Amino acid sequence: MTSMHGIHTIDTGFVRPQFDAAYLVVENGRGAFIDCGTNYAVPRMLAALDESGLAPADVDWLILTHVHLDHAGGAGELIAQLPNAKLVVHPRGARHMIDPSKLWAGATAVYGEAVMKETYGHLRPIPAERVIEATDEYIIDLAGRPLRCLDTPGHAKHHNSIFDARANVCFTGDVFGLSYREFDHDGHPFIVPTTSPVQFDQMELHASIDRLVALKPDAMYLTHYGRVEDIARLAADLHVQIDSMVEQARAANDKPDRHMALKELLTDLYLERAQTHGWTKGRDALRDVIGMDIELNAQGLEVWLDGQKKAA
């Protein structure tokens, strides 16, 4: 667990090391978690508290960027351990935290019951009186330190990013893409957008990225994974790739096996960009790192394609 400006990065242990992060922000002896991983991350979250010199009763907030299960699956179990904490979530996501049955059913339809239980565990409901719906520009007061919620759709319609003015950083969930440390070259990060199902919106994602960049933060804290700087370059890379990914989706749309064709096109795109960045380990090694993301990005782009057809 690393710390800067009272911000502690917690590896939730989901999938592999340095894949899924949550954060603990500490101010004047009080704490706020931002995202929490799955149920299986709860011991790690509590251990981070202990390492920071805090007790569970010292946590005032559990803030979710959005309710996808790698970010929020453990929220019910975690908040049950935090007697004074409130859950802060986008209004579109609140109902899924109070009654997670639809969230569970939707994910189970994709992955199957056995995989869901093994990967995420049981989703525990959160009492409605402990849930706060954070609309755009909602200010969370962490012991005098304002944390500002920003409605940032494009990856999901229930997505908030959190701006921490004290540290001059943003916690971006998935809206500022994925940046895995395996791709770092000469200290510089590599970044890929995430279009995972089911609410990708090309123009909204562009706008959300621009909104965060306009704040001129010193760094972004990504769920996948950790703190990244060099914001202007990374944002430009995201913008180019979002449009390229949409072009690839359209190119694959009439192929006999659209899904496989799109996955190959996305792999080609990411490999070319990664090699330009300094990646030397080849196509198979790239797939080892981002194969799951390629699969999910393809699924999300296909949902978007089908939505475009219906709207036409």
Short mmCIF file of C-alpha atoms in Angstrom, two decimals:
data_model
loop_
_atom_site.label_atom_id
_atom_site.label_comp_id
_atom_site.label_asym_id
_atom_site.label_seq_id
_atom_site.Cartn_x
_atom_site.Cartn_y
_atom_site.Cartn_z
CA MET A 1 0.00 0.00 0.00
CA THR A 2 1.48 3.35 -1.06
CA SER A 3 0.56 6.81 0.21
CA MET A 4 0.69 10.38 -1.10
CA HIS A 5 -1.37 13.30 0.23
CA GLY A 6 -3.04 10.84 2.59
CA ILE A 7 -4.12 8.71 -0.38
CA HIS A 8 -3.43 5.01 0.04
CA THR A 9 -3.59 2.65 -2.94
CA ILE A 10 -5.00 -0.76 -2.05
CA ASP A 11 -4.58 -3.77 -4.32
CA THR A 12 -7.91 -5.58 -3.95
CA GLY A 13 -6.43 -8.87 -5.19
CA PHE A 14 -9.01 -9.24 -7.96
CA VAL A 15 -7.79 -11.32 -10.96
CA ARG A 16 -4.05 -10.67 -10.47
CA PRO A 17 -1.69 -8.30 -8.64
CA GLN A 18 -1.96 -4.66 -9.74
CA PHE A 19 -5.15 -5.20 -11.70
CA ASP A 20 -7.85 -3.73 -9.45
CA ALA A 21 -7.31 -0.85 -7.03
CA ALA A 22 -9.34 0.78 -4.30
CA TYR A 23 -8.27 3.86 -2.40
CA LEU A 24 -8.29 5.08 1.18
CA VAL A 25 -8.14 8.84 1.72
CA VAL A 26 -7.16 9.92 5.23
CA GLU A 27 -7.70 13.42 6.62
CA ASN A 28 -7.40 14.48 10.26
CA GLY A 29 -7.90 10.97 11.57
CA ARG A 30 -10.96 10.27 9.42
CA GLY A 31 -11.15 8.04 6.36
CA ALA A 32 -12.99 7.61 3.08
CA PHE A 33 -12.75 4.58 0.84
CA ILE A 34 -13.12 5.11 -2.91
CA ASP A 35 -14.29 1.87 -4.53
CA CYS A 36 -13.83 -1.42 -2.71
CA GLY A 37 -13.41 -4.36 -5.07
CA THR A 38 -15.29 -7.58 -4.41
CA ASN A 39 -16.31 -9.30 -1.18
CA TYR A 40 -12.95 -11.03 -1.15
CA ALA A 41 -11.22 -7.64 -0.89
CA VAL A 42 -12.84 -6.75 2.46
CA PRO A 43 -9.95 -8.14 4.57
CA ARG A 44 -7.50 -6.10 2.49
CA MET A 45 -9.58 -2.94 2.98
CA LEU A 46 -9.67 -3.44 6.74
CA ALA A 47 -5.95 -4.21 6.80
CA ALA A 48 -5.30 -0.93 4.97
CA LEU A 49 -7.20 0.89 7.71
CA ASP A 50 -5.10 -0.74 10.38
CA GLU A 51 -1.90 0.07 8.52
CA SER A 52 -3.02 3.70 8.33
CA GLY A 53 -3.67 3.84 12.06
CA LEU A 54 -7.44 4.00 11.67
CA ALA A 55 -10.21 1.86 13.09
CA PRO A 56 -13.38 0.89 11.19
CA ALA A 57 -15.31 3.47 13.24
CA ASP A 58 -13.03 6.20 11.85
CA VAL A 59 -14.34 5.75 8.29
CA ASP A 60 -17.03 8.27 7.33
CA TRP A 61 -17.54 7.38 3.67
CA LEU A 62 -17.48 4.55 1.16
CA ILE A 63 -17.61 6.27 -2.23
CA LEU A 64 -18.30 4.29 -5.40
CA THR A 65 -17.31 5.53 -8.83
CA HIS A 66 -19.91 3.15 -10.27
CA VAL A 67 -21.56 -0.15 -9.43
CA HIS A 68 -19.75 -2.59 -11.72
CA LEU A 69 -18.81 -5.48 -9.50
CA ASP A 70 -15.02 -5.12 -9.69
CA HIS A 71 -15.54 -1.68 -8.12
CA ALA A 72 -18.54 -2.20 -5.88
CA GLY A 73 -19.20 -5.91 -5.40
CA GLY A 74 -17.95 -5.86 -1.82
CA ALA A 75 -19.72 -2.66 -0.78
CA GLY A 76 -22.40 -4.37 1.31
CA GLU A 77 -19.95 -6.56 3.20
CA LEU A 78 -17.50 -3.71 3.74
CA ILE A 79 -19.99 -1.14 4.96
CA ALA A 80 -21.34 -3.69 7.43
CA GLN A 81 -17.88 -3.47 9.05
CA LEU A 82 -17.87 0.35 9.12
CA PRO A 83 -20.37 1.46 11.78
CA ASN A 84 -20.29 5.18 10.99
CA ALA A 85 -19.87 5.16 7.23
CA LYS A 86 -22.34 6.22 4.58
CA LEU A 87 -22.27 4.88 1.03
CA VAL A 88 -22.04 7.56 -1.68
CA VAL A 89 -23.07 6.50 -5.18
CA HIS A 90 -24.45 7.94 -8.42
CA PRO A 91 -28.28 8.21 -8.31
CA ARG A 92 -28.57 5.65 -11.12
CA GLY A 93 -26.59 3.13 -9.09
CA ALA A 94 -28.15 3.61 -5.66
CA ARG A 95 -31.03 1.19 -6.15
CA HIS A 96 -28.59 -1.58 -7.11
CA MET A 97 -26.75 -1.19 -3.82
CA ILE A 98 -29.98 -1.24 -1.80
CA ASP A 99 -31.29 -4.24 -3.73
CA PRO A 100 -28.50 -5.91 -5.74
CA SER A 101 -30.71 -8.66 -7.18
CA LYS A 102 -30.92 -7.13 -10.69
CA LEU A 103 -27.21 -6.38 -10.69
CA TRP A 104 -26.52 -10.00 -9.77
CA ALA A 105 -28.98 -11.35 -12.33
CA GLY A 106 -27.52 -9.27 -15.15
CA ALA A 107 -23.96 -10.36 -14.46
CA THR A 108 -25.02 -13.97 -13.89
CA ALA A 109 -26.66 -14.03 -17.32
CA VAL A 110 -23.23 -13.29 -18.79
CA TYR A 111 -20.91 -15.32 -16.56
CA GLY A 112 -23.08 -18.04 -14.96
CA GLU A 113 -23.98 -18.66 -11.32
CA ALA A 114 -20.91 -20.74 -10.42
CA VAL A 115 -18.44 -18.20 -11.79
CA MET A 116 -20.28 -15.35 -10.08
CA LYS A 117 -20.13 -17.00 -6.66
CA GLU A 118 -16.49 -17.93 -7.07
CA THR A 119 -15.46 -14.50 -8.38
CA TYR A 120 -17.65 -12.12 -6.42
CA GLY A 121 -19.33 -13.97 -3.56
CA HIS A 122 -22.78 -13.00 -2.31
CA LEU A 123 -23.91 -9.40 -2.87
CA ARG A 124 -25.11 -8.01 0.45
CA PRO A 125 -27.83 -5.32 0.37
CA ILE A 126 -27.08 -1.97 2.00
CA PRO A 127 -29.79 -0.33 4.17
CA ALA A 128 -31.36 2.58 2.28
CA GLU A 129 -30.77 4.97 5.18
CA ARG A 130 -27.02 4.50 4.75
CA VAL A 131 -27.03 5.34 1.02
CA ILE A 132 -26.49 8.88 -0.30
CA GLU A 133 -27.23 9.64 -3.95
CA ALA A 134 -24.49 11.92 -5.23
CA THR A 135 -25.70 14.11 -8.07
CA ASP A 136 -23.29 16.11 -10.21
CA GLU A 137 -21.11 18.49 -8.13
CA TYR A 138 -22.13 16.85 -4.84
CA ILE A 139 -19.50 17.68 -2.19
CA ILE A 140 -18.42 15.05 0.32
CA ASP A 141 -16.88 16.54 3.46
CA LEU A 142 -14.03 14.39 4.75
CA ALA A 143 -13.00 16.15 7.97
CA GLY A 144 -12.88 19.47 6.13
CA ARG A 145 -11.40 18.05 2.94
CA PRO A 146 -13.89 18.42 0.05
CA LEU A 147 -14.26 15.52 -2.37
CA ARG A 148 -16.34 16.61 -5.37
CA CYS A 149 -18.46 14.12 -7.31
CA LEU A 150 -18.56 14.67 -11.08
CA ASP A 151 -21.10 12.95 -13.30
CA THR A 152 -18.87 11.39 -15.96
CA PRO A 153 -20.78 9.04 -18.29
CA GLY A 154 -19.40 7.29 -21.35
CA HIS A 155 -18.26 4.07 -19.70
CA ALA A 156 -21.45 3.78 -17.64
CA LYS A 157 -24.42 6.07 -17.11
CA HIS A 158 -24.06 5.61 -13.34
CA HIS A 159 -20.45 6.83 -13.21
CA ASN A 160 -19.04 9.52 -10.92
CA SER A 161 -15.44 10.62 -10.84
CA ILE A 162 -14.14 12.21 -7.64
CA PHE A 163 -12.05 15.40 -7.63
CA ASP A 164 -9.86 15.88 -4.58
CA ALA A 165 -8.87 19.56 -4.61
CA ARG A 166 -6.53 19.18 -1.62
CA ALA A 167 -4.32 16.74 -3.54
CA ASN A 168 -5.34 18.10 -6.97
CA VAL A 169 -6.12 14.63 -8.30
CA CYS A 170 -9.09 12.76 -9.75
CA PHE A 171 -10.29 9.28 -8.91
CA THR A 172 -11.54 8.17 -12.29
CA GLY A 173 -13.01 4.69 -11.93
CA ASP A 174 -13.04 3.49 -15.54
CA VAL A 175 -13.73 6.72 -17.43
CA PHE A 176 -10.03 7.58 -17.87
CA GLY A 177 -9.20 4.12 -19.16
CA LEU A 178 -6.94 1.27 -18.09
CA SER A 179 -3.21 1.60 -17.47
CA TYR A 180 -1.45 -1.54 -16.32
CA ARG A 181 2.03 -1.30 -14.92
CA GLU A 182 3.26 -4.17 -17.14
CA PHE A 183 3.16 -1.72 -20.06
CA ASP A 184 5.15 1.07 -18.39
CA HIS A 185 8.22 2.01 -20.44
CA ASP A 186 10.98 4.31 -19.17
CA GLY A 187 8.62 5.42 -16.43
CA HIS A 188 5.85 6.36 -18.85
CA PRO A 189 2.40 4.69 -18.68
CA PHE A 190 0.43 3.20 -21.56
CA ILE A 191 -3.35 3.59 -21.61
CA VAL A 192 -6.37 1.92 -23.24
CA PRO A 193 -10.04 3.01 -23.09
CA THR A 194 -12.61 0.68 -21.60
CA THR A 195 -15.90 0.19 -23.47
CA SER A 196 -17.14 -2.79 -21.47
CA PRO A 197 -20.88 -3.55 -21.60
CA VAL A 198 -23.45 -2.19 -21.63
CA GLN A 199 -23.46 1.62 -21.65
CA PHE A 200 -20.52 2.77 -23.76
CA ASP A 201 -21.20 6.09 -25.45
CA GLN A 202 -18.51 7.49 -27.71
CA MET A 203 -19.33 11.19 -27.41
CA GLU A 204 -20.10 11.08 -23.69
CA LEU A 205 -16.78 9.39 -23.01
CA HIS A 206 -14.90 12.05 -24.96
CA ALA A 207 -16.73 14.77 -23.02
CA SER A 208 -16.07 13.15 -19.64
CA ILE A 209 -12.36 12.84 -20.34
CA ASP A 210 -12.21 16.50 -21.40
CA ARG A 211 -14.08 17.54 -18.25
CA LEU A 212 -11.51 15.85 -16.02
CA VAL A 213 -8.53 17.20 -17.99
CA ALA A 214 -9.98 20.74 -17.71
CA LEU A 215 -9.51 20.54 -13.94
CA LYS A 216 -5.73 20.37 -14.59
CA PRO A 217 -5.10 17.61 -12.04
CA ASP A 218 -1.59 16.53 -11.19
CA ALA A 219 -2.59 12.87 -11.46
CA MET A 220 -5.42 10.46 -12.10
CA TYR A 221 -6.07 7.51 -9.81
CA LEU A 222 -7.40 4.65 -11.95
CA THR A 223 -9.07 1.52 -10.68
CA HIS A 224 -7.04 -0.41 -13.27
CA TYR A 225 -4.41 0.48 -12.06
CA GLY A 226 -3.06 3.13 -9.72
CA ARG A 227 -1.74 6.66 -10.07
CA VAL A 228 -0.79 8.02 -13.49
CA GLU A 229 0.57 11.41 -14.50
CA ASP A 230 1.36 12.93 -17.94
CA ILE A 231 -2.37 13.63 -18.19
CA ALA A 232 -2.45 15.58 -21.47
CA ARG A 233 -0.66 12.82 -23.40
CA LEU A 234 -2.77 10.05 -21.92
CA ALA A 235 -6.00 11.95 -22.63
CA ALA A 236 -4.95 12.49 -26.25
CA ASP A 237 -4.19 8.77 -26.53
CA LEU A 238 -7.61 7.91 -25.15
CA HIS A 239 -9.39 10.21 -27.60
CA VAL A 240 -7.58 8.73 -30.60
CA GLN A 241 -8.21 5.17 -29.47
CA ILE A 242 -11.91 5.69 -28.71
CA ASP A 243 -12.49 6.79 -32.28
CA SER A 244 -10.24 4.05 -33.67
CA MET A 245 -12.13 1.42 -31.66
CA VAL A 246 -15.43 2.66 -33.04
CA GLU A 247 -13.99 2.45 -36.56
CA GLN A 248 -12.85 -1.12 -35.91
CA ALA A 249 -16.31 -2.02 -34.59
CA ARG A 250 -17.93 -0.71 -37.75
CA ALA A 251 -15.38 -2.56 -39.87
CA ALA A 252 -16.22 -5.83 -38.09
CA ASN A 253 -19.98 -5.31 -38.14
CA ASP A 254 -20.67 -7.29 -41.32
CA LYS A 255 -18.14 -10.07 -40.73
CA PRO A 256 -19.49 -13.65 -40.40
CA ASP A 257 -18.17 -13.85 -36.83
CA ARG A 258 -18.38 -10.23 -35.76
CA HIS A 259 -17.17 -10.84 -32.22
CA MET A 260 -14.00 -12.72 -33.14
CA ALA A 261 -13.24 -10.31 -35.97
CA LEU A 262 -13.58 -7.34 -33.63
CA LYS A 263 -11.36 -8.93 -30.99
CA GLU A 264 -8.63 -9.44 -33.59
CA LEU A 265 -8.94 -5.88 -34.85
CA LEU A 266 -8.75 -4.51 -31.30
CA THR A 267 -5.72 -6.68 -30.58
CA ASP A 268 -4.04 -5.31 -33.70
CA LEU A 269 -4.79 -1.75 -32.59
CA TYR A 270 -3.49 -2.18 -29.05
CA LEU A 271 -0.42 -4.11 -30.16
CA GLU A 272 0.58 -1.45 -32.67
CA ARG A 273 0.18 1.30 -30.10
CA ALA A 274 1.91 -0.68 -27.36
CA GLN A 275 4.88 -1.42 -29.63
CA THR A 276 5.15 2.27 -30.48
CA HIS A 277 5.16 2.93 -26.74
CA GLY A 278 8.00 0.44 -26.21
CA TRP A 279 6.34 -2.97 -25.75
CA THR A 280 8.66 -5.73 -27.00
CA LYS A 281 7.01 -8.90 -25.68
CA GLY A 282 4.73 -9.61 -28.63
CA ARG A 283 1.07 -10.36 -29.29
CA ASP A 284 0.56 -13.34 -27.01
CA ALA A 285 2.10 -11.56 -24.03
CA LEU A 286 -0.10 -8.53 -24.70
CA ARG A 287 -3.15 -10.79 -24.67
CA ASP A 288 -2.00 -12.29 -21.38
CA VAL A 289 -2.23 -8.82 -19.82
CA ILE A 290 -5.31 -7.34 -21.51
CA GLY A 291 -7.12 -10.34 -22.99
CA MET A 292 -10.05 -9.93 -20.60
CA ASP A 293 -10.27 -6.24 -21.47
CA ILE A 294 -10.22 -6.98 -25.20
CA GLU A 295 -13.11 -9.39 -24.70
CA LEU A 296 -15.13 -6.90 -22.65
CA ASN A 297 -14.33 -3.99 -24.97
CA ALA A 298 -15.53 -6.04 -27.94
CA GLN A 299 -18.75 -6.92 -26.12
CA GLY A 300 -19.37 -3.29 -25.23
CA LEU A 301 -18.73 -2.06 -28.75
CA GLU A 302 -21.13 -4.68 -30.10
CA VAL A 303 -23.85 -3.52 -27.73
CA TRP A 304 -23.16 0.01 -28.96
CA LEU A 305 -23.34 -1.11 -32.62
CA ASP A 306 -26.68 -2.80 -32.04
CA GLY A 307 -27.95 0.33 -30.32
CA GLN A 308 -26.92 2.42 -33.28
CA LYS A 309 -28.89 0.14 -35.59
CA LYS A 310 -32.02 0.45 -33.46
CA ALA A 311 -31.68 4.24 -33.35
CA ALA A 312 -31.26 4.54 -37.12
#
